[in-house]
Short mmCIF file of C-alpha atoms in Angstrom, two decimals:
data_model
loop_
_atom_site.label_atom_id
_atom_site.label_comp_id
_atom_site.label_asym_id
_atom_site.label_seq_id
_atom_site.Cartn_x
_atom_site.Cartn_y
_atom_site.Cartn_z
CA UNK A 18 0.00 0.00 0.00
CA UNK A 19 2.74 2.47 0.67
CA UNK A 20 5.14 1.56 -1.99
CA UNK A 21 8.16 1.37 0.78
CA UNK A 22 10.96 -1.89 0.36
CA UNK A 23 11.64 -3.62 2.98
CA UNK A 24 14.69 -4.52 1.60
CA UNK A 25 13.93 -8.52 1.65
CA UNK A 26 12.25 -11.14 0.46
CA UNK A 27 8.65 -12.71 1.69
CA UNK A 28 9.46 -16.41 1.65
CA UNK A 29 6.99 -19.40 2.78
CA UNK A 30 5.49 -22.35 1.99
CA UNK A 31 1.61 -22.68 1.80
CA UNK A 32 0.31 -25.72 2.36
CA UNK A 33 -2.47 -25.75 -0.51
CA UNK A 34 -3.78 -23.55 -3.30
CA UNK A 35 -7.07 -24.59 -5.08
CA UNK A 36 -8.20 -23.60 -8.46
CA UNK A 37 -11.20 -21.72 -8.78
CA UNK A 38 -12.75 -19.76 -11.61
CA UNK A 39 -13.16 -16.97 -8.80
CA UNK A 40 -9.58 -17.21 -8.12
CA UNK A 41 -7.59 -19.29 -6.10
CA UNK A 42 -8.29 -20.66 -2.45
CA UNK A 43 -5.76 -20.72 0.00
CA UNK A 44 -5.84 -23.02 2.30
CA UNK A 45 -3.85 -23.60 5.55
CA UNK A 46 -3.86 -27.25 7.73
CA UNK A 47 -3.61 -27.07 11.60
CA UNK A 48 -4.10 -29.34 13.91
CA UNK A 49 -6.72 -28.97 17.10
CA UNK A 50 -7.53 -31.22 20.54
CA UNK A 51 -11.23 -29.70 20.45
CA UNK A 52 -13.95 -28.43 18.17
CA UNK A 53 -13.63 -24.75 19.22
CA UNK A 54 -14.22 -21.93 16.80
CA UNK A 55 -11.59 -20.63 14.72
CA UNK A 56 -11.00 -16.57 15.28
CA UNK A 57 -9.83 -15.10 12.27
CA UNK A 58 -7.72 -12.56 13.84
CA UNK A 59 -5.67 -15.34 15.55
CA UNK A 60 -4.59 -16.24 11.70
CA UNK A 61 -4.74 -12.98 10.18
CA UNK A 62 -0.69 -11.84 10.06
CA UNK A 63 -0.21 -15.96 8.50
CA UNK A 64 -3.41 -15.39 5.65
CA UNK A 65 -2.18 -11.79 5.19
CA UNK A 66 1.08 -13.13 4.19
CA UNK A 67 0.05 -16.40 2.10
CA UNK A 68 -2.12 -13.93 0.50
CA UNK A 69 0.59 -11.79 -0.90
CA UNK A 70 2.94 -14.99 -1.72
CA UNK A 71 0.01 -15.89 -4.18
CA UNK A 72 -1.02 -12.39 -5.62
CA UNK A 73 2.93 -12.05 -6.29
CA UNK A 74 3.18 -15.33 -7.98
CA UNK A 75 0.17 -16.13 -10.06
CA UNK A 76 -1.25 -12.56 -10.31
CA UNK A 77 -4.68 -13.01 -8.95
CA UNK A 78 -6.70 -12.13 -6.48
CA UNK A 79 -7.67 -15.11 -4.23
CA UNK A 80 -11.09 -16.26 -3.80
CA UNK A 81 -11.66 -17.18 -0.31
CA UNK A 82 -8.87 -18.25 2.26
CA UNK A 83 -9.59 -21.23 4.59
CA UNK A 84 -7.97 -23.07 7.41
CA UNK A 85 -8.82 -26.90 8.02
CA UNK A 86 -8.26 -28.58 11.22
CA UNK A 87 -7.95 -31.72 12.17
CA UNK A 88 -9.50 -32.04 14.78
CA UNK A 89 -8.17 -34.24 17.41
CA UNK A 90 -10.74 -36.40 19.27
CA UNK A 91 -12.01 -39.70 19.79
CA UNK A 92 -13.53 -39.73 16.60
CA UNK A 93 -10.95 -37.37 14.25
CA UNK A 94 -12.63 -35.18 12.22
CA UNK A 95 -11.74 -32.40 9.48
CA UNK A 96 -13.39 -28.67 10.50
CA UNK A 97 -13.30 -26.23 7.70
CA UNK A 98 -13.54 -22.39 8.59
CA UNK A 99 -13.28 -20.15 5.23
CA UNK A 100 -12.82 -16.47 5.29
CA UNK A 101 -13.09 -13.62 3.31
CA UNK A 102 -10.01 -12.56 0.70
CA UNK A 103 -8.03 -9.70 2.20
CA UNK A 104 -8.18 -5.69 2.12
CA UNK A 105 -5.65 -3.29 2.19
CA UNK A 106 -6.75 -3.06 5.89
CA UNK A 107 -5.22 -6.57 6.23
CA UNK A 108 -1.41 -5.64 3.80
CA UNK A 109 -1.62 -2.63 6.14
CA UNK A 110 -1.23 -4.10 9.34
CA UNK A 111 0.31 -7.12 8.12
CA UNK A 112 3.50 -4.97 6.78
CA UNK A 113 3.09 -2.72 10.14
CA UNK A 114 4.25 -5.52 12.36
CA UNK A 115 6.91 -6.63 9.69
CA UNK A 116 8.38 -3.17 9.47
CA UNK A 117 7.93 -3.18 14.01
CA UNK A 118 9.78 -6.16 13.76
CA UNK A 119 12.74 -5.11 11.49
CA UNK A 120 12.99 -1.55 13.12
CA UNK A 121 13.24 -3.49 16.36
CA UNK A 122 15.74 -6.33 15.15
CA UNK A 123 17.86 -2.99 13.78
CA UNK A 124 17.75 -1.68 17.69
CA UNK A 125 18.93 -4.98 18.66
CA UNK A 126 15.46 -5.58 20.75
CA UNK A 127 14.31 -8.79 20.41
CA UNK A 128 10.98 -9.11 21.07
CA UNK A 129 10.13 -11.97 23.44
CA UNK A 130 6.99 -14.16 21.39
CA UNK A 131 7.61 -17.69 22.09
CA UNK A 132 6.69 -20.22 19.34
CA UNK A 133 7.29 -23.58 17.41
CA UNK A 134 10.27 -21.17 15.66
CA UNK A 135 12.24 -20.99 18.55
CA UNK A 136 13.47 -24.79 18.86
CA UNK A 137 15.01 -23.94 15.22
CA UNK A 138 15.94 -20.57 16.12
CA UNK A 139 20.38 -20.05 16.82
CA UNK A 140 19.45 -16.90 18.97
CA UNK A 141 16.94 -19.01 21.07
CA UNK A 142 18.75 -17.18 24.45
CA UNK A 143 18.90 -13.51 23.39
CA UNK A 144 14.63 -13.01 23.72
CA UNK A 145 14.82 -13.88 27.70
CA UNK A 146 17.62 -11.60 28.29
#
């Protein structure tokens, strides 16, 4: 929306994209130990940025965005929850936080946000300093 360079790459893997004569669906798998709904917020920065992966590559708009869960129970079963393509609203504060992050990173604060990243991550001690 602003035009600026970050001065790197977006890089990811998304799990699945779906042909559609709207335009593709992107789809993301997770897994779950209950039914519970699925808040679209809680996914938003991950869809923001599978979003723009696809727009950049095939040059479309998606169609709908969708995470399926496996849901982990007695009896497994597959929830779908779709959501709506995303708005500038969405880039916006999707390339907020990535330009927070690399301002920070270029302080040398490191942010403490624990996740499945950090068992991969070299700098694993420098967030708890």
């Amino acid at each position: 929306l602003t035009g600026e360079d970050l001065g790197l790459p977006l890089v990811g893997i998304v799990d699945l994209v779906l042909d559609s004569m709207d335009g593709p669906v992107i789809v993301d798998f997770k897994t779950a130990a209950s039914a519970s709904g699925c808040c679209e917020i809680q996914h938003e920065i991950q869809l923001a940025a599978y979003t723009y992966l696809i727009r950049e590559v095939f040059g479309r708009d998606e169609s709908s965005l969708e995470i399926r869960r496996l849901v982990k129970t007695k009896t497994p079963k597959i929830v779908a929850h779709q959501f709506p393509p995303r708005t500038g609203e969405h880039f916006k504060r999707f390339f907020g936080i990535v330009r927070e992050y690399l301002d920070c990173l270029d302080r040398g604060v490191f942010n403490y946000l624990p996740g499945f990243g950090c068992a991969m991550c070299d700098h694993v001690g420098m967030c708890v300093q």
